[in-house]
Structures are given as C-alpha cells and as structure tokens.
mmCIF file of N, CA and C in Angstrom:
data_model
loop_
_atom_site.group_PDB
_atom_site.id
_atom_site.type_symbol
_atom_site.label_atom_id
_atom_site.label_comp_id
_atom_site.label_asym_id
_atom_site.label_seq_id
_atom_site.Cartn_x
_atom_site.Cartn_y
_atom_site.Cartn_z
ATOM 1 N N MET A 1 10.251 -7.868 0.658
ATOM 2 C CA MET A 1 9.941 -8.837 1.497
ATOM 3 C C MET A 1 8.519 -8.726 1.153
ATOM 4 N N THR A 2 7.714 -10.045 1.137
ATOM 5 C CA THR A 2 6.272 -10.195 0.837
ATOM 6 C C THR A 2 5.922 -9.892 2.312
ATOM 7 N N ILE A 3 4.721 -9.825 2.420
ATOM 8 C CA ILE A 3 3.884 -10.008 3.582
ATOM 9 C C ILE A 3 3.547 -11.530 4.131
ATOM 10 N N GLY A 4 3.441 -12.337 3.461
ATOM 11 C CA GLY A 4 3.621 -13.744 3.865
ATOM 12 C C GLY A 4 4.917 -14.138 4.357
ATOM 13 N N GLY A 5 6.322 -13.346 4.038
ATOM 14 C CA GLY A 5 7.491 -13.610 4.430
ATOM 15 C C GLY A 5 7.835 -12.751 5.752
ATOM 16 N N SER A 6 7.113 -11.558 5.701
ATOM 17 C CA SER A 6 6.984 -11.113 7.363
ATOM 18 C C SER A 6 6.717 -11.833 8.068
ATOM 19 N N ILE A 7 5.202 -12.265 8.074
ATOM 20 C CA ILE A 7 4.352 -12.952 8.890
ATOM 21 C C ILE A 7 5.339 -14.279 9.497
ATOM 22 N N ALA A 8 5.907 -14.865 8.629
ATOM 23 C CA ALA A 8 6.663 -16.162 8.690
ATOM 24 C C ALA A 8 7.900 -15.812 9.767
ATOM 25 N N LEU A 9 8.445 -14.677 9.589
ATOM 26 C CA LEU A 9 9.739 -14.164 10.299
ATOM 27 C C LEU A 9 8.886 -13.792 11.772
ATOM 28 N N ILE A 10 7.813 -13.304 11.972
ATOM 29 C CA ILE A 10 7.030 -13.015 12.995
ATOM 30 C C ILE A 10 6.562 -14.318 14.008
ATOM 31 N N ILE A 11 6.323 -15.306 13.132
ATOM 32 C CA ILE A 11 6.210 -16.402 13.793
ATOM 33 C C ILE A 11 7.232 -17.274 14.274
ATOM 34 N N ILE A 12 8.036 -17.137 13.379
ATOM 35 C CA ILE A 12 9.820 -18.019 13.747
ATOM 36 C C ILE A 12 10.279 -17.404 14.941
ATOM 37 N N GLY A 13 10.174 -16.029 14.939
ATOM 38 C CA GLY A 13 10.767 -15.128 16.084
ATOM 39 C C GLY A 13 10.052 -15.284 17.366
ATOM 40 N N ALA A 14 8.466 -15.633 17.234
ATOM 41 C CA ALA A 14 7.929 -15.870 18.522
ATOM 42 C C ALA A 14 8.107 -17.197 18.979
ATOM 43 N N ILE A 15 8.056 -18.131 18.030
ATOM 44 C CA ILE A 15 8.466 -19.760 18.568
ATOM 45 C C ILE A 15 9.788 -19.334 19.327
ATOM 46 N N LEU A 16 10.809 -18.824 19.005
ATOM 47 C CA LEU A 16 12.310 -18.816 19.388
ATOM 48 C C LEU A 16 12.435 -18.056 20.402
ATOM 49 N N ALA A 17 11.511 -17.007 20.461
ATOM 50 C CA ALA A 17 11.523 -16.204 21.998
ATOM 51 C C ALA A 17 10.920 -16.834 23.031
ATOM 52 N N TYR A 18 9.650 -17.210 22.831
ATOM 53 C CA TYR A 18 8.731 -17.944 23.771
ATOM 54 C C TYR A 18 8.808 -19.325 23.954
ATOM 55 N N ALA A 19 8.784 -20.102 23.039
ATOM 56 C CA ALA A 19 8.827 -21.591 23.048
ATOM 57 C C ALA A 19 10.160 -22.544 23.159
ATOM 58 N N VAL A 20 11.227 -21.653 22.852
ATOM 59 C CA VAL A 20 12.453 -22.738 23.076
ATOM 60 C C VAL A 20 13.210 -22.412 24.305
ATOM 61 N N ASN A 21 13.762 -23.621 24.853
ATOM 62 C CA ASN A 21 14.353 -23.342 26.022
ATOM 63 C C ASN A 21 15.833 -24.114 25.606
ATOM 64 N N TYR A 22 15.959 -24.134 24.611
ATOM 65 C CA TYR A 22 17.560 -24.443 24.498
ATOM 66 C C TYR A 22 18.597 -23.365 24.492
ATOM 67 N N GLU A 23 20.086 -23.766 24.992
ATOM 68 C CA GLU A 23 20.587 -22.681 24.952
ATOM 69 C C GLU A 23 22.114 -22.966 24.177
ATOM 70 N N PHE A 24 22.532 -22.024 23.470
ATOM 71 C CA PHE A 24 23.890 -22.074 23.040
ATOM 72 C C PHE A 24 24.839 -21.550 23.589
ATOM 73 N N SER A 25 25.923 -21.491 23.542
ATOM 74 C CA SER A 25 27.086 -20.734 24.369
ATOM 75 C C SER A 25 27.407 -19.615 23.327
ATOM 76 N N GLY A 26 27.027 -18.663 23.860
ATOM 77 C CA GLY A 26 27.180 -17.161 23.165
ATOM 78 C C GLY A 26 26.439 -16.562 22.468
ATOM 79 N N ILE A 27 25.016 -17.372 22.393
ATOM 80 C CA ILE A 27 23.614 -16.718 21.311
ATOM 81 C C ILE A 27 22.766 -16.970 22.401
ATOM 82 N N ASP A 28 21.775 -15.538 22.683
ATOM 83 C CA ASP A 28 20.808 -15.810 23.383
ATOM 84 C C ASP A 28 19.765 -15.801 22.295
ATOM 85 N N ILE A 29 19.333 -17.304 22.578
ATOM 86 C CA ILE A 29 18.096 -17.602 21.682
ATOM 87 C C ILE A 29 16.691 -16.857 21.625
ATOM 88 N N ARG A 30 16.316 -15.960 22.765
ATOM 89 C CA ARG A 30 15.317 -15.333 22.705
ATOM 90 C C ARG A 30 15.604 -13.751 22.378
ATOM 91 N N LEU A 31 16.794 -13.102 22.086
ATOM 92 C CA LEU A 31 16.838 -12.179 21.564
ATOM 93 C C LEU A 31 17.500 -12.134 20.146
ATOM 94 N N VAL A 32 17.478 -13.495 19.489
ATOM 95 C CA VAL A 32 17.282 -13.523 18.528
ATOM 96 C C VAL A 32 15.717 -13.671 17.955
ATOM 97 N N GLY A 33 15.029 -14.274 18.772
ATOM 98 C CA GLY A 33 13.586 -14.312 18.230
ATOM 99 C C GLY A 33 13.096 -13.000 18.336
ATOM 100 N N VAL A 34 13.481 -12.295 19.077
ATOM 101 C CA VAL A 34 12.733 -11.068 19.323
ATOM 102 C C VAL A 34 13.187 -10.070 18.147
ATOM 103 N N ILE A 35 14.724 -10.256 17.433
ATOM 104 C CA ILE A 35 15.053 -9.638 16.713
ATOM 105 C C ILE A 35 14.241 -9.848 15.593
ATOM 106 N N LEU A 36 14.032 -11.100 15.449
ATOM 107 C CA LEU A 36 13.264 -11.664 14.136
ATOM 108 C C LEU A 36 11.850 -11.195 13.948
ATOM 109 N N MET A 37 11.171 -10.955 15.376
ATOM 110 C CA MET A 37 9.789 -10.506 15.194
ATOM 111 C C MET A 37 9.878 -8.815 14.836
ATOM 112 N N VAL A 38 10.902 -8.479 15.659
ATOM 113 C CA VAL A 38 11.122 -6.783 14.943
ATOM 114 C C VAL A 38 11.076 -6.770 13.407
ATOM 115 N N GLY A 39 12.290 -7.581 12.816
ATOM 116 C CA GLY A 39 12.512 -7.367 11.519
ATOM 117 C C GLY A 39 10.935 -7.638 10.676
ATOM 118 N N GLY A 40 10.509 -8.930 11.346
ATOM 119 C CA GLY A 40 9.231 -9.049 10.259
ATOM 120 C C GLY A 40 8.259 -8.063 10.591
ATOM 121 N N LEU A 41 8.310 -7.241 11.753
ATOM 122 C CA LEU A 41 7.051 -6.169 11.893
ATOM 123 C C LEU A 41 7.362 -5.233 10.989
ATOM 124 N N ILE A 42 8.892 -4.832 10.678
ATOM 125 C CA ILE A 42 9.063 -3.877 9.982
ATOM 126 C C ILE A 42 8.789 -4.307 8.164
ATOM 127 N N GLY A 43 9.159 -5.182 8.010
ATOM 128 C CA GLY A 43 9.170 -5.899 6.840
ATOM 129 C C GLY A 43 7.224 -5.746 6.188
ATOM 130 N N LEU A 44 6.493 -6.231 7.338
ATOM 131 C CA LEU A 44 5.033 -5.982 7.526
ATOM 132 C C LEU A 44 4.751 -4.639 7.125
ATOM 133 N N VAL A 45 5.271 -3.510 7.897
ATOM 134 C CA VAL A 45 4.484 -2.359 7.872
ATOM 135 C C VAL A 45 5.441 -2.190 6.551
ATOM 136 N N ILE A 46 6.330 -2.038 5.871
ATOM 137 C CA ILE A 46 6.692 -1.856 4.783
ATOM 138 C C ILE A 46 5.967 -2.227 3.515
ATOM 139 N N GLY A 47 5.450 -3.557 3.608
ATOM 140 C CA GLY A 47 4.666 -4.132 2.288
ATOM 141 C C GLY A 47 3.299 -3.589 2.514
ATOM 142 N N ILE A 48 2.828 -3.264 3.711
ATOM 143 C CA ILE A 48 1.358 -2.820 3.303
ATOM 144 C C ILE A 48 1.376 -1.216 3.217
ATOM 145 N N VAL A 49 2.482 -0.668 3.274
ATOM 146 C CA VAL A 49 2.722 0.513 2.556
ATOM 147 C C VAL A 49 2.671 0.742 1.149
ATOM 148 N N ARG A 50 3.403 -0.213 0.811
ATOM 149 C CA ARG A 50 3.596 -0.167 -0.694
ATOM 150 C C ARG A 50 2.364 -0.662 -1.159
ATOM 151 N N ILE A 51 1.490 -1.397 -0.845
ATOM 152 C CA ILE A 51 0.215 -1.948 -1.478
ATOM 153 C C ILE A 51 -0.647 -1.032 -1.429
ATOM 154 N N VAL A 52 -0.445 0.098 -0.350
ATOM 155 C CA VAL A 52 -1.591 1.346 0.024
ATOM 156 C C VAL A 52 -1.006 2.122 -0.953
ATOM 157 N N SER A 53 0.357 2.571 -1.281
ATOM 158 C CA SER A 53 0.980 3.738 -1.991
ATOM 159 C C SER A 53 0.616 2.830 -3.860
ATOM 160 N N ALA A 54 0.536 1.803 -3.630
ATOM 161 C CA ALA A 54 0.340 1.378 -5.330
ATOM 162 C C ALA A 54 -1.159 1.416 -5.649
ATOM 163 N N ARG A 55 -1.920 1.318 -4.919
ATOM 164 C CA ARG A 55 -3.414 1.446 -5.406
ATOM 165 C C ARG A 55 -3.769 2.958 -5.372
ATOM 166 N N ARG A 56 -2.937 3.776 -4.585
ATOM 167 C CA ARG A 56 -3.252 5.180 -4.743
ATOM 168 C C ARG A 56 -2.552 5.924 -6.324
ATOM 169 N N ALA A 57 -1.489 5.155 -6.697
ATOM 170 C CA ALA A 57 -0.992 5.817 -7.764
ATOM 171 C C ALA A 57 -1.787 5.170 -9.185
ATOM 172 N N VAL A 58 -2.669 4.555 -8.919
ATOM 173 C CA VAL A 58 -3.451 4.113 -10.204
ATOM 174 C C VAL A 58 -4.162 5.846 -11.087
ATOM 175 N N ASP A 59 -4.077 5.741 -12.023
ATOM 176 C CA ASP A 59 -4.557 6.980 -12.904
ATOM 177 C C ASP A 59 -6.174 6.493 -13.065
ATOM 178 N N ARG A 60 -6.786 7.803 -12.331
ATOM 179 C CA ARG A 60 -8.210 7.608 -12.144
ATOM 180 C C ARG A 60 -8.954 8.561 -13.097
ATOM 181 N N ARG A 61 -8.123 8.837 -13.941
ATOM 182 C CA ARG A 61 -8.788 9.670 -15.093
ATOM 183 C C ARG A 61 -9.763 8.963 -16.187
ATOM 184 N N PRO A 62 -10.899 9.407 -16.806
ATOM 185 C CA PRO A 62 -11.696 8.940 -17.247
ATOM 186 C C PRO A 62 -10.605 8.369 -18.843
ATOM 187 N N PRO A 63 -11.010 7.307 -19.294
ATOM 188 C CA PRO A 63 -10.053 7.269 -20.747
ATOM 189 C C PRO A 63 -10.189 8.098 -21.762
ATOM 190 N N PRO A 64 -9.532 8.188 -22.839
ATOM 191 C CA PRO A 64 -9.667 9.296 -23.745
ATOM 192 C C PRO A 64 -10.712 8.613 -24.522
ATOM 193 N N ARG A 65 -11.192 10.020 -25.202
ATOM 194 C CA ARG A 65 -12.171 9.444 -26.274
ATOM 195 C C ARG A 65 -11.811 9.179 -27.439
ATOM 196 N N VAL A 66 -12.548 8.002 -27.954
ATOM 197 C CA VAL A 66 -12.001 7.454 -29.079
ATOM 198 C C VAL A 66 -13.013 7.481 -30.265
ATOM 199 N N ARG A 67 -12.495 8.148 -31.444
ATOM 200 C CA ARG A 67 -13.571 8.685 -32.806
ATOM 201 C C ARG A 67 -13.340 7.422 -33.487
ATOM 202 N N GLU A 68 -14.546 6.838 -33.742
ATOM 203 C CA GLU A 68 -14.825 6.196 -34.496
ATOM 204 C C GLU A 68 -15.533 6.235 -35.865
ATOM 205 N N GLU A 69 -15.160 5.856 -36.979
ATOM 206 C CA GLU A 69 -15.521 6.073 -37.881
ATOM 207 C C GLU A 69 -16.011 4.895 -38.731
ATOM 208 N N TYR A 70 -17.188 4.892 -39.026
ATOM 209 C CA TYR A 70 -17.846 3.797 -40.106
ATOM 210 C C TYR A 70 -17.791 4.053 -41.465
ATOM 211 N N TYR A 71 -17.666 2.964 -42.085
ATOM 212 C CA TYR A 71 -17.772 3.144 -43.613
ATOM 213 C C TYR A 71 -18.679 2.319 -44.100
ATOM 214 N N GLU A 72 -19.604 2.670 -44.917
ATOM 215 C CA GLU A 72 -20.964 2.132 -45.384
ATOM 216 C C GLU A 72 -20.333 0.966 -46.797
ATOM 217 N N ASP A 73 -20.040 -0.320 -46.147
ATOM 218 C CA ASP A 73 -19.557 -1.011 -47.227
ATOM 219 C C ASP A 73 -20.570 -2.218 -48.147
ATOM 220 N N ASP A 74 -20.480 -1.924 -49.144
ATOM 221 C CA ASP A 74 -21.736 -2.481 -50.136
ATOM 222 C C ASP A 74 -21.256 -3.970 -50.260
ATOM 223 N N TYR A 75 -21.366 -5.160 -49.737
ATOM 224 C CA TYR A 75 -20.853 -6.381 -50.154
ATOM 225 C C TYR A 75 -21.347 -7.044 -51.303
ATOM 226 N N GLU A 76 -22.736 -6.783 -51.549
ATOM 227 C CA GLU A 76 -23.339 -7.399 -52.659
ATOM 228 C C GLU A 76 -22.802 -6.585 -53.895
ATOM 229 N N THR A 77 -22.386 -5.652 -54.231
ATOM 230 C CA THR A 77 -21.755 -5.194 -55.414
ATOM 231 C C THR A 77 -20.161 -5.710 -55.373
ATOM 232 N N ARG A 78 -19.538 -6.012 -54.661
ATOM 233 C CA ARG A 78 -18.279 -6.524 -54.415
ATOM 234 C C ARG A 78 -17.942 -8.160 -54.929
ATOM 235 N N ARG A 79 -19.256 -8.894 -54.504
ATOM 236 C CA ARG A 79 -19.288 -10.042 -54.982
ATOM 237 C C ARG A 79 -19.425 -10.497 -55.928
ATOM 238 N N ARG A 80 -18.682 -11.759 -56.385
ATOM 239 C CA ARG A 80 -18.415 -12.145 -57.652
ATOM 240 C C ARG A 80 -19.661 -12.932 -57.764
ATOM 241 N N PRO A 81 -20.101 -13.208 -59.011
ATOM 242 C CA PRO A 81 -21.362 -14.068 -59.208
ATOM 243 C C PRO A 81 -21.023 -15.111 -59.630
ATOM 244 N N TYR A 82 -21.674 -16.188 -59.329
ATOM 245 C CA TYR A 82 -21.202 -17.507 -59.574
ATOM 246 C C TYR A 82 -22.035 -17.978 -60.414
#
C-alpha cells in the first residue's frame, strides 16, 4: 500500500466515523470508519518504514577506480591522400 492510499483510507475512515449519520441494519458505520483509519495508519507506518529502509540500503562506498589507457593515434598518417 502506498502512502497516498493510506492517507486516503484515513480520510475515508474519518468521514465515516465522524460525519456520516446513516444507519445500516447490522453494520456500525462508525466502527467501519475506525477500522479504516487504523488500517490506513498501519499502512502509512509500513510505507514510511519501507522508504527509510530503502534509503539506508544504498551502497555508499566510493565507486571502483577505472584504469583508462590512451593510445596515441596518428590520424594524419592513416589518412588517404586525395
């Protein structure tokens, strides 16, 4: 779950828990809203932990040294006379 999805779940859960006064038979809308908010909060924490751990996993060693060799090339001697 992404951070955006988690925030969306928190918002939807808050709307259901605090702003909706509709009643279904056998379903408590406020409880559903609280469950969505808790699920969104858990997803948000997991998403942040994954981002922080991914940043720490970056290899911070200096890149290996590359040995470059240059060969002198005499372009004038290879050129065809016109």
